Structures are given as structure tokens and as C-alpha cells.
Short mmCIF file of C-alpha atoms in Angstrom, two decimals:
data_model
loop_
_atom_site.label_atom_id
_atom_site.label_comp_id
_atom_site.label_asym_id
_atom_site.label_seq_id
_atom_site.Cartn_x
_atom_site.Cartn_y
_atom_site.Cartn_z
CA UNK A 6 0.00 0.00 0.00
CA UNK A 7 1.09 3.59 -0.62
CA UNK A 8 1.96 6.04 2.07
CA UNK A 9 -1.35 7.88 1.74
CA UNK A 10 -3.12 4.92 3.37
CA UNK A 11 -0.86 4.56 6.46
CA UNK A 12 -2.61 5.00 9.79
CA UNK A 13 -1.73 5.23 13.42
CA UNK A 14 1.04 6.78 15.43
CA UNK A 15 3.78 5.15 13.38
CA UNK A 16 2.91 7.23 10.35
CA UNK A 17 2.77 10.36 12.44
CA UNK A 18 6.10 9.62 14.02
CA UNK A 19 7.80 8.96 10.74
CA UNK A 20 6.40 12.13 9.16
CA UNK A 21 7.51 14.10 12.21
CA UNK A 22 11.01 12.69 11.93
CA UNK A 23 11.16 13.65 8.28
CA UNK A 24 10.16 17.20 9.13
CA UNK A 25 12.87 17.41 11.80
CA UNK A 26 15.43 16.09 9.37
CA UNK A 27 14.56 18.76 6.89
CA UNK A 28 14.80 21.46 9.48
CA UNK A 29 18.29 20.25 10.41
CA UNK A 30 19.48 20.48 6.79
CA UNK A 31 19.69 16.73 6.25
CA UNK A 32 19.60 15.34 2.72
CA UNK A 33 16.04 14.30 3.26
CA UNK A 34 15.09 17.99 3.47
CA UNK A 35 15.66 18.36 -0.26
CA UNK A 36 13.17 15.61 -1.15
CA UNK A 37 9.45 15.21 -0.71
CA UNK A 38 9.39 13.81 2.85
CA UNK A 39 10.55 10.33 1.76
CA UNK A 40 13.73 8.43 2.37
CA UNK A 41 15.44 8.41 -1.00
CA UNK A 42 17.48 5.37 0.05
CA UNK A 43 14.43 3.39 1.08
CA UNK A 44 13.04 0.43 -0.72
CA UNK A 45 10.72 0.61 -3.71
CA UNK A 46 7.32 2.03 -3.04
CA UNK A 47 4.20 -0.06 -3.19
CA UNK A 48 3.71 -1.21 -6.77
CA UNK A 49 7.36 -2.21 -7.27
CA UNK A 50 8.55 1.08 -8.79
CA UNK A 51 11.59 2.77 -7.38
CA UNK A 52 11.88 6.59 -7.29
CA UNK A 53 14.06 8.54 -9.72
CA UNK A 54 17.18 9.72 -7.93
CA UNK A 55 18.83 13.12 -7.99
CA UNK A 56 15.85 14.80 -9.67
CA UNK A 57 15.38 18.48 -8.72
CA UNK A 58 12.19 19.44 -6.97
CA UNK A 59 9.73 21.24 -9.29
CA UNK A 60 6.91 23.53 -8.24
CA UNK A 61 3.40 22.46 -9.07
CA UNK A 62 3.45 18.90 -7.75
CA UNK A 63 4.62 16.80 -10.69
CA UNK A 64 7.96 17.53 -12.40
CA UNK A 65 8.17 18.64 -16.05
CA UNK A 66 8.71 15.78 -18.49
CA UNK A 67 11.80 16.24 -20.62
CA UNK A 68 12.86 13.81 -23.26
CA UNK A 69 16.08 13.66 -25.24
CA UNK A 70 15.63 15.32 -28.65
CA UNK A 71 12.15 16.63 -27.78
CA UNK A 72 10.65 20.03 -28.59
CA UNK A 73 11.91 21.37 -25.24
CA UNK A 74 15.50 20.03 -25.33
CA UNK A 75 17.19 17.58 -23.00
CA UNK A 76 17.46 17.87 -19.26
CA UNK A 77 17.71 15.90 -16.06
CA UNK A 78 15.21 13.12 -15.66
CA UNK A 79 12.41 14.15 -13.29
CA UNK A 80 11.75 12.39 -10.03
CA UNK A 81 8.83 10.10 -10.13
CA UNK A 82 6.94 9.47 -6.89
CA UNK A 83 4.98 6.58 -8.22
CA UNK A 84 1.58 6.31 -9.76
CA UNK A 85 -1.48 7.92 -8.22
CA UNK A 86 -3.25 6.27 -5.36
CA UNK A 87 -5.37 3.28 -6.10
CA UNK A 88 -8.32 5.29 -4.94
CA UNK A 89 -8.07 7.43 -8.14
CA UNK A 90 -7.59 5.00 -11.05
CA UNK A 91 -9.21 7.41 -13.58
CA UNK A 92 -6.77 10.21 -12.72
CA UNK A 93 -3.86 7.74 -12.96
CA UNK A 94 -4.93 6.63 -16.41
CA UNK A 95 -5.38 10.26 -17.60
CA UNK A 96 -1.89 11.00 -16.31
CA UNK A 97 -0.38 8.13 -18.28
CA UNK A 98 -2.29 9.19 -21.46
CA UNK A 99 -0.96 12.74 -21.18
CA UNK A 100 2.59 11.40 -20.87
CA UNK A 101 2.13 9.24 -23.98
CA UNK A 102 0.63 12.14 -25.96
CA UNK A 103 3.46 14.46 -24.91
CA UNK A 104 6.07 11.95 -26.06
CA UNK A 105 4.31 11.43 -29.39
CA UNK A 106 3.97 15.19 -30.03
CA UNK A 107 7.65 15.72 -29.19
CA UNK A 108 8.63 12.98 -31.66
CA UNK A 109 6.40 14.54 -34.38
CA UNK A 110 7.87 18.02 -33.85
CA UNK A 111 11.39 16.61 -34.02
CA UNK A 112 10.55 14.78 -37.24
CA UNK A 113 8.82 17.88 -38.72
CA UNK A 114 11.81 20.13 -38.01
CA UNK A 115 14.17 17.64 -39.52
CA UNK A 116 12.00 17.31 -42.63
CA UNK A 117 11.52 21.08 -42.98
CA UNK A 118 15.31 21.51 -42.81
CA UNK A 119 15.81 18.93 -45.53
CA UNK A 120 13.14 20.19 -47.92
CA UNK A 121 13.62 23.93 -47.35
CA UNK A 122 10.09 24.39 -46.01
CA UNK A 123 9.12 27.07 -43.53
CA UNK A 124 9.92 26.20 -39.90
CA UNK A 125 7.16 24.92 -37.68
CA UNK A 126 5.28 27.22 -35.35
CA UNK A 127 6.82 27.25 -31.82
CA UNK A 128 5.28 24.78 -29.35
CA UNK A 129 3.48 25.53 -26.09
CA UNK A 130 5.30 27.41 -23.41
CA UNK A 131 6.83 25.75 -20.34
CA UNK A 132 4.18 27.12 -17.97
CA UNK A 133 1.47 25.44 -20.01
CA UNK A 134 3.10 22.00 -19.65
CA UNK A 135 3.82 22.46 -15.96
CA UNK A 136 0.16 23.29 -15.35
CA UNK A 137 -1.18 20.26 -17.16
CA UNK A 138 1.55 17.76 -16.12
CA UNK A 139 0.84 18.22 -12.42
CA UNK A 140 0.00 15.03 -10.54
CA UNK A 141 -3.68 14.55 -9.88
CA UNK A 142 -4.81 15.70 -6.48
CA UNK A 143 -4.96 12.97 -3.79
CA UNK A 144 -8.10 12.42 -1.76
CA UNK A 145 -8.48 14.16 1.56
CA UNK A 146 -7.00 12.31 4.57
CA UNK A 147 -9.41 9.96 6.29
CA UNK A 148 -7.43 9.13 9.48
CA UNK A 149 -6.26 11.11 12.50
CA UNK A 150 -2.67 10.41 11.48
CA UNK A 151 -3.16 12.31 8.21
CA UNK A 152 -4.52 15.32 10.10
CA UNK A 153 -1.91 15.35 12.89
CA UNK A 154 -0.92 18.79 14.25
CA UNK A 155 2.21 20.51 13.14
CA UNK A 156 5.40 19.56 15.08
CA UNK A 157 7.75 21.88 16.83
CA UNK A 158 10.38 21.61 14.09
CA UNK A 159 7.86 22.79 11.55
CA UNK A 160 6.86 25.67 13.83
CA UNK A 161 10.49 26.75 14.07
CA UNK A 162 10.61 26.98 10.29
CA UNK A 163 7.83 29.53 10.50
CA UNK A 164 4.96 27.27 9.38
CA UNK A 165 6.25 25.99 6.10
CA UNK A 166 2.70 25.04 5.09
CA UNK A 167 3.65 21.50 4.13
CA UNK A 168 0.93 18.89 4.28
CA UNK A 169 1.32 15.65 6.32
CA UNK A 170 2.27 13.72 3.22
CA UNK A 171 5.20 16.06 2.44
CA UNK A 172 3.46 18.10 -0.29
CA UNK A 173 3.46 21.86 -0.62
CA UNK A 174 0.17 23.57 0.29
CA UNK A 175 1.10 26.65 -1.72
CA UNK A 176 1.74 24.46 -4.74
CA UNK A 177 -1.71 22.93 -4.36
CA UNK A 178 -3.34 26.34 -3.99
CA UNK A 179 -1.43 27.77 -6.95
CA UNK A 180 -2.12 24.81 -9.24
CA UNK A 181 -5.34 26.26 -10.61
CA UNK A 182 -3.80 29.69 -11.11
CA UNK A 183 -0.91 28.20 -13.04
CA UNK A 184 -3.34 26.14 -15.05
CA UNK A 185 -5.30 29.23 -16.10
CA UNK A 186 -2.05 31.07 -16.79
CA UNK A 187 -0.87 28.21 -18.95
CA UNK A 188 -4.16 28.12 -20.85
CA UNK A 189 -4.01 31.85 -21.50
CA UNK A 190 -0.37 31.62 -22.61
CA UNK A 191 -1.20 28.74 -24.95
CA UNK A 192 -4.15 30.66 -26.43
CA UNK A 193 -2.01 33.73 -27.06
CA UNK A 194 0.74 31.57 -28.59
CA UNK A 195 -1.77 29.86 -30.86
CA UNK A 196 -3.28 33.16 -32.05
CA UNK A 197 0.14 34.62 -32.75
CA UNK A 198 1.14 31.47 -34.60
CA UNK A 199 -1.96 31.68 -36.81
CA UNK A 200 -1.33 35.36 -37.54
CA UNK A 201 2.32 34.74 -38.39
CA UNK A 202 1.42 31.76 -40.58
CA UNK A 203 -1.20 33.82 -42.42
CA UNK A 204 1.26 36.67 -42.94
CA UNK A 205 3.89 34.29 -44.29
CA UNK A 206 1.36 32.70 -46.63
CA UNK A 207 0.16 36.09 -47.91
CA UNK A 208 3.71 37.34 -48.43
CA UNK A 209 4.70 34.18 -50.27
CA UNK A 210 1.56 34.29 -52.42
CA UNK A 211 2.09 37.90 -53.49
CA UNK A 212 5.42 37.36 -55.17
CA UNK A 213 4.21 39.17 -58.30
CA UNK A 214 4.75 42.48 -56.53
CA UNK A 215 1.23 43.71 -57.18
CA UNK A 216 -0.01 46.16 -54.53
CA UNK A 217 -2.98 45.14 -52.40
CA UNK A 218 -6.40 46.50 -53.32
CA UNK A 219 -6.83 50.11 -52.42
CA UNK A 220 -8.49 50.75 -49.07
CA UNK A 221 -8.00 47.21 -47.65
CA UNK A 222 -5.28 48.10 -45.14
CA UNK A 223 -6.92 51.43 -44.35
CA UNK A 224 -10.30 50.00 -43.47
CA UNK A 225 -11.35 51.14 -40.02
CA UNK A 226 -8.24 53.28 -39.57
CA UNK A 227 -8.16 56.77 -38.20
CA UNK A 228 -7.61 58.26 -41.66
CA UNK A 229 -10.65 56.45 -42.96
CA UNK A 230 -12.77 57.74 -40.08
CA UNK A 231 -11.61 61.28 -40.72
CA UNK A 232 -12.56 61.01 -44.36
CA UNK A 233 -16.21 60.52 -43.42
CA UNK A 234 -16.59 64.22 -42.63
CA UNK A 235 -14.76 65.33 -45.73
CA UNK A 236 -16.66 66.30 -48.83
CA UNK A 237 -16.24 63.92 -51.74
CA UNK A 238 -14.32 65.63 -54.55
CA UNK A 239 -16.57 66.09 -57.55
CA UNK A 240 -15.46 65.18 -61.01
CA UNK A 241 -14.39 68.20 -63.00
CA UNK A 242 -17.13 69.28 -65.34
CA UNK A 243 -16.57 71.94 -67.95
CA UNK A 244 -18.59 75.00 -67.16
CA UNK A 245 -21.40 75.56 -69.63
CA UNK A 246 -21.58 79.31 -70.25
CA UNK A 247 -24.92 80.73 -71.24
CA UNK A 248 -24.75 82.61 -74.52
CA UNK A 249 -25.79 86.22 -74.52
CA UNK A 250 -28.52 87.63 -76.72
CA UNK A 251 -26.01 89.19 -79.10
CA UNK A 252 -24.07 85.92 -79.38
CA UNK A 253 -27.20 83.96 -80.19
CA UNK A 254 -28.25 86.51 -82.76
CA UNK A 255 -24.85 86.18 -84.44
CA UNK A 256 -24.99 82.37 -84.57
CA UNK A 257 -26.28 80.65 -87.75
CA UNK A 258 -28.66 77.69 -87.52
CA UNK A 259 -28.89 74.69 -89.88
CA UNK A 260 -31.88 74.78 -92.21
CA UNK A 261 -32.28 73.73 -95.87
CA UNK A 262 -33.44 76.31 -98.48
CA UNK A 263 -36.20 74.04 -99.86
CA UNK A 264 -37.72 72.99 -96.50
CA UNK A 265 -41.50 72.86 -96.28
CA UNK A 266 -42.62 72.16 -92.74
CA UNK A 267 -46.03 71.23 -91.29
CA UNK A 268 -47.84 74.48 -92.22
CA UNK A 269 -49.26 74.63 -88.66
CA UNK A 270 -48.44 77.59 -86.43
CA UNK A 271 -48.13 78.01 -82.70
CA UNK A 272 -48.21 81.36 -80.92
CA UNK A 273 -45.28 82.23 -78.68
CA UNK A 274 -46.79 82.54 -75.19
CA UNK A 275 -46.33 85.56 -72.96
CA UNK A 276 -46.71 89.30 -73.02
CA UNK A 277 -44.10 91.94 -73.80
CA UNK A 278 -45.35 95.40 -72.82
CA UNK A 279 -44.89 98.33 -75.15
CA UNK A 280 -42.07 100.51 -73.74
CA UNK A 281 -42.89 103.81 -75.55
CA UNK A 282 -45.62 106.43 -75.51
CA UNK A 283 -46.41 106.76 -79.22
CA UNK A 284 -49.04 104.94 -81.23
CA UNK A 285 -49.25 101.38 -79.98
CA UNK A 286 -49.20 98.45 -82.32
CA UNK A 287 -50.15 95.12 -80.86
CA UNK A 288 -48.75 92.07 -82.60
CA UNK A 289 -48.58 88.31 -82.09
CA UNK A 290 -45.75 85.97 -83.04
CA UNK A 291 -46.48 82.58 -84.65
CA UNK A 292 -43.80 80.00 -85.33
CA UNK A 293 -44.37 77.09 -87.70
CA UNK A 294 -44.13 73.73 -85.97
CA UNK A 295 -41.27 71.45 -86.95
CA UNK A 296 -38.65 74.10 -87.72
CA UNK A 297 -36.39 73.27 -84.79
CA UNK A 298 -35.53 76.96 -84.26
CA UNK A 299 -35.49 78.95 -81.04
CA UNK A 300 -38.89 80.64 -80.97
CA UNK A 301 -38.04 82.51 -77.76
CA UNK A 302 -35.00 84.10 -79.37
CA UNK A 303 -37.06 85.12 -82.37
CA UNK A 304 -39.74 86.74 -80.18
CA UNK A 305 -37.11 88.63 -78.15
CA UNK A 306 -35.40 89.87 -81.31
CA UNK A 307 -38.66 91.24 -82.74
CA UNK A 308 -39.58 93.13 -79.55
CA UNK A 309 -36.12 94.65 -79.10
CA UNK A 310 -35.67 95.57 -82.77
CA UNK A 311 -39.03 97.28 -83.30
CA UNK A 312 -38.78 99.33 -80.07
CA UNK A 313 -35.18 100.44 -80.69
CA UNK A 314 -34.87 104.21 -81.17
CA UNK A 315 -33.11 103.58 -84.49
CA UNK A 316 -36.18 101.68 -85.70
CA UNK A 317 -39.80 102.74 -86.42
CA UNK A 318 -40.21 103.80 -82.75
CA UNK A 319 -37.71 106.65 -83.28
CA UNK A 320 -38.43 109.72 -81.10
CA UNK A 321 -41.55 108.06 -79.66
CA UNK A 322 -43.35 108.03 -82.96
CA UNK A 323 -44.83 104.61 -82.16
CA UNK A 324 -44.38 101.64 -79.82
CA UNK A 325 -44.91 97.89 -80.16
CA UNK A 326 -46.42 95.38 -77.75
CA UNK A 327 -46.40 91.63 -78.14
CA UNK A 328 -49.43 89.62 -77.10
CA UNK A 329 -50.29 85.94 -77.29
CA UNK A 330 -54.08 86.17 -77.07
CA UNK A 331 -56.72 88.62 -78.19
CA UNK A 332 -56.94 90.52 -81.49
CA UNK A 333 -53.55 91.75 -82.83
CA UNK A 334 -52.90 94.40 -85.48
CA UNK A 335 -50.75 91.89 -87.38
CA UNK A 336 -49.03 88.54 -86.89
CA UNK A 337 -45.30 88.21 -87.45
CA UNK A 338 -44.83 84.62 -88.65
CA UNK A 339 -41.61 82.58 -88.81
CA UNK A 340 -42.15 79.83 -91.42
CA UNK A 341 -40.23 77.45 -93.66
CA UNK A 342 -39.43 78.51 -97.26
CA UNK A 343 -42.24 76.33 -98.64
CA UNK A 344 -44.87 77.64 -96.23
CA UNK A 345 -43.67 81.24 -96.71
CA UNK A 346 -44.20 80.86 -100.47
CA UNK A 347 -47.75 79.63 -99.91
CA UNK A 348 -48.74 82.61 -97.74
CA UNK A 349 -46.99 85.19 -99.88
CA UNK A 350 -48.73 83.83 -103.00
CA UNK A 351 -52.05 84.68 -101.34
CA UNK A 352 -51.09 88.32 -101.78
CA UNK A 353 -49.75 87.88 -105.34
CA UNK A 354 -46.08 87.72 -104.32
CA UNK A 355 -43.53 85.15 -105.49
CA UNK A 356 -40.84 84.49 -102.91
CA UNK A 357 -39.62 81.15 -104.27
CA UNK A 358 -37.19 82.59 -106.85
CA UNK A 359 -34.79 84.24 -104.40
CA UNK A 360 -36.12 82.54 -101.27
CA UNK A 361 -37.09 85.83 -99.65
CA UNK A 362 -39.64 87.03 -97.10
CA UNK A 363 -42.77 89.14 -97.62
CA UNK A 364 -45.66 91.08 -96.10
CA UNK A 365 -48.75 89.19 -97.18
CA UNK A 366 -50.98 92.26 -97.22
CA UNK A 367 -54.09 90.27 -98.12
CA UNK A 368 -53.73 88.45 -94.81
CA UNK A 369 -52.73 89.46 -91.30
CA UNK A 370 -49.34 87.78 -91.58
CA UNK A 371 -45.90 89.31 -92.02
CA UNK A 372 -43.92 86.31 -93.33
CA UNK A 373 -40.28 85.86 -92.26
CA UNK A 374 -38.51 83.18 -94.30
CA UNK A 375 -36.92 80.75 -91.75
CA UNK A 376 -34.10 79.92 -94.15
CA UNK A 377 -33.02 83.57 -94.28
CA UNK A 378 -33.43 83.92 -90.53
CA UNK A 379 -31.23 80.86 -89.94
CA UNK A 380 -28.58 81.38 -92.64
CA UNK A 381 -28.56 85.08 -93.52
CA UNK A 382 -27.59 86.47 -96.92
CA UNK A 383 -24.37 86.88 -98.87
CA UNK A 384 -24.83 90.65 -98.99
CA UNK A 385 -24.22 90.87 -95.22
CA UNK A 386 -21.97 87.86 -94.81
CA UNK A 387 -21.61 85.52 -91.86
CA UNK A 388 -19.93 88.12 -89.67
CA UNK A 389 -22.96 90.44 -89.86
CA UNK A 390 -25.75 87.92 -89.21
CA UNK A 391 -27.02 89.95 -86.24
CA UNK A 392 -27.45 93.04 -88.39
CA UNK A 393 -29.11 91.07 -91.17
CA UNK A 394 -31.75 89.65 -88.82
CA UNK A 395 -32.52 93.13 -87.51
CA UNK A 396 -32.86 94.42 -91.11
CA UNK A 397 -35.17 91.50 -92.01
CA UNK A 398 -37.59 92.43 -89.19
CA UNK A 399 -37.55 96.16 -89.84
CA UNK A 400 -37.97 95.76 -93.63
CA UNK A 401 -41.03 93.44 -93.57
CA UNK A 402 -42.78 95.31 -90.72
CA UNK A 403 -42.10 98.55 -92.68
CA UNK A 404 -44.22 97.13 -95.52
CA UNK A 405 -47.02 96.47 -92.98
CA UNK A 406 -46.69 100.10 -91.82
CA UNK A 407 -47.17 101.26 -95.44
CA UNK A 408 -43.58 101.74 -96.75
CA UNK A 409 -42.53 100.59 -100.22
CA UNK A 410 -39.11 99.65 -101.60
CA UNK A 411 -36.41 102.33 -101.82
CA UNK A 412 -33.07 102.15 -103.67
CA UNK A 413 -29.67 103.55 -102.69
CA UNK A 414 -28.70 106.75 -104.58
CA UNK A 415 -25.25 107.54 -103.14
CA UNK A 416 -22.32 105.18 -103.76
CA UNK A 417 -20.79 103.95 -100.53
CA UNK A 418 -23.65 105.22 -98.40
CA UNK A 419 -25.71 103.06 -96.09
CA UNK A 420 -28.50 101.37 -97.95
CA UNK A 421 -32.06 102.38 -96.98
CA UNK A 422 -33.75 99.81 -94.72
CA UNK A 423 -36.54 99.45 -97.37
CA UNK A 424 -34.09 98.44 -100.07
CA UNK A 425 -34.16 94.71 -100.98
CA UNK A 426 -30.81 94.13 -99.31
CA UNK A 427 -31.30 90.35 -99.30
CA UNK A 428 -31.04 90.36 -103.11
CA UNK A 429 -28.37 93.00 -103.74
CA UNK A 430 -26.60 96.14 -102.51
CA UNK A 431 -25.67 97.25 -106.03
CA UNK A 432 -28.50 98.87 -108.03
CA UNK A 433 -27.95 100.68 -111.33
CA UNK A 434 -24.20 100.88 -110.67
CA UNK A 435 -24.62 102.38 -107.22
CA UNK A 436 -23.18 100.19 -104.52
CA UNK A 437 -24.16 100.84 -100.92
CA UNK A 438 -23.30 99.35 -97.56
CA UNK A 439 -25.59 97.05 -95.62
CA UNK A 440 -27.82 98.74 -93.03
CA UNK A 441 -30.45 97.29 -90.61
CA UNK A 442 -31.94 100.52 -89.24
CA UNK A 443 -34.56 103.07 -90.25
CA UNK A 444 -32.56 105.85 -88.54
CA UNK A 445 -29.00 104.52 -88.45
CA UNK A 446 -27.39 107.73 -87.28
CA UNK A 447 -29.46 108.03 -84.12
#
């Protein structure tokens, strides 16, 4: 039987003698309360000699060539008590597993060295093994001898805290703490090993030198959080500048000279008050549907041109007001060349030969040929398209006001506004300059 089952005064006396021997500095003081020279313990197993005492109960297992190097063989106090066969078996299994793992690590390092593979991840730390290699706890003493009071020699050593069987109470109390410490250390080691292995794998797999995707390493960083409050830079867009009235009036528009549109008209909505105090003429503007021209620009040009002091409104002689409903004095109509010819023919006028405009006196319409409005005339040229459009309005409205054609009489002078300037500026050998106004010198 093992020493844990001894009873009676003999056990107490022997334990007391061991304690006294330790206090006196005898060799037995360096052991675990047993006579190292004694016979084999129950079970036939003799203790390992000259093994250093290790904290935690059971010594660390070191094997030659293992993952933790070689070292002195630990002292073995025999198997656990027969009262704990399950703990004894678990202890033997852990020893077998430790030896097998050590052999595998040794083989893996040797193979990695031969094949040039990456070294293995470091094994568990020493504290982890010490915590889990501790001998299983023995059952509580069941006899008075096991619970005998402390002897005088032990009192002189200041209450060493040793149990009756020679164990260390502090080691028993600290076993759980070291176990938790070992578990935590092993967990940290494992996490670090996984991180290092992943880093090595990523570095080895990115041998092409390509940079990682943008924003991966910055995700959740301080810079990324600061960027939340920053305004997102907008893509550069070229500024679209609005053209002025003069620029629009000087811009030609595409339109074919033989176009005949729908023949249906639509009034330009809105009201433009007469600005002067003279006789008021109320007019409406119709634009043929399907022309694709800017009807708003045309309406603005008519109102500004007729009420200009250089026009028929000179010195307050008259004023013009545009309406979109009610009864107008006349209707200024922007139409295609084909439709213009139809309406001018109603008044006995042929506009198809030179593709010109007309005042259809038999109707209420003053016809403005859309081709001339869009393209101008060679007599003015492309650089004077604004002036040509102003002349076209003043000339046709002048017919509605009762004025007939007039020819230039002075070479080099400005042509009269009622001259057919769309056709020519040279009549009977007298060549004049283009002119859009009724009173150009004003």
C-alpha cells in the first residue's frame, strides 16, 4: 500500500522525523518527505534519484531530442493512489501524448530543414506544460494520522505550510492559477502562430509584386474615419456658359433652303409690354411647328428691334407690344421657305425665286422666311448675321406700316432699310453698304 493509506502513530512519528530532518538540513530535506534510500514504493517502482524538486506537484517531463530540449530526468513518486484509477490513467495518457507530439515536432523540423520548407510554429510554453503535467490531487485524509498537528520543528521553520504527506500547500493552492495562466499563454501563442502563418502565406503568395487592393489596409483606420466628414471631390465638369442675346443673334442655324414644314403655327406665349408712348401696335408671333428653331429668341429679337430708337419707334413716334391672345394688329410669322411661299402667294407675291420674305398684305401675316433667318444672306456675310436679322424684321414690318421699296442713290452710303438688301446692294451701278436701321445715325 502507498503512504497515503498509512494509519496510526507510526505514520505520524515517521512524518515528524522527516520534518525534523529537513529542518536540520539533512539530505532528506531536499526531497518530498521520503527516504530516497528506502526500498521501492508499493507497486514495485523505485523513485528517480537526484531529480530536482519542481513547483506544481509533478515535475516537467523532458525527453532527449524533444521540442523542449534535454534535461535531467524528473523524479517520479509513483503512480497515483489506487483510490483514483481514472486520474492515474489520464496521467499516463498525457505522458504518452506528450512523447508522441515531441517525436512529431522533431521529425517535422528535420523534414523542414531537408526540404527547405518554412519552420514549424513554436510549441506551447513551459508554464502550459507544468500546469497540465501536475499530478492529480490525492483524496483528503481519512485518518487522525493524516490530520496530525504541526510539530515543533515545523513551527520553528515559521509554518512551512507542508501537508502531512510532504506536499506543498502553496503548490496545491497555486495549481489552478498556473493552469489558467498556462491556458491563456497557450491561447495567445496559438493566435500569434496563426497570424504569423497567415502573414507568411500572404507574403509568399504575393510574389508578383502587385499592390494590395486600395483601401484594404486602411479600413477602419483613423484616416478612414476622418474622411467621413470630408466632402467627396466632384469630377471636373466643364462649365457651360450661357450665350448672350447678341451671341445667339450672331450664330447661324442649320436649315435647308427648300424645306416645307407642317404648315401649322403656334403662338409664342407671354406678353411683352410696349415701352414707348407713341401709337401702340399690338402684334402676335407665330412660329411654324417642326422648324427646330429657337422661338423665344425670335420673339425677343422682334420686340427689341421694333422698339429700338433707331427703328420705327424713333423719337416716340410709335411703340410695339407683343401679345399671345386677343386681337392683334398683325401677326409676325416665322415659317419654312415652302410655307412662306404659300402665304406670300395669297397676296400675289412670289418668294420662291430668291427665297425671300414678304408682307402678305391680303392676310394678317408678315412672313419671315426661316431659311433667311437661320442662314442670312451673302450681302451681309456671316460676320454680320445679327445686323441682317434686324434688317429682315424692320424691312417686312415697314411694308405692314405702309412703306414701299427704296433704292440707294449715293455710292458707298448706307443702304435704306426698305431696299431689298437680301437680293443685292448694287443697283444701277450704285453700290451701298448694308444697313439694318430706319434711322441709323441716331
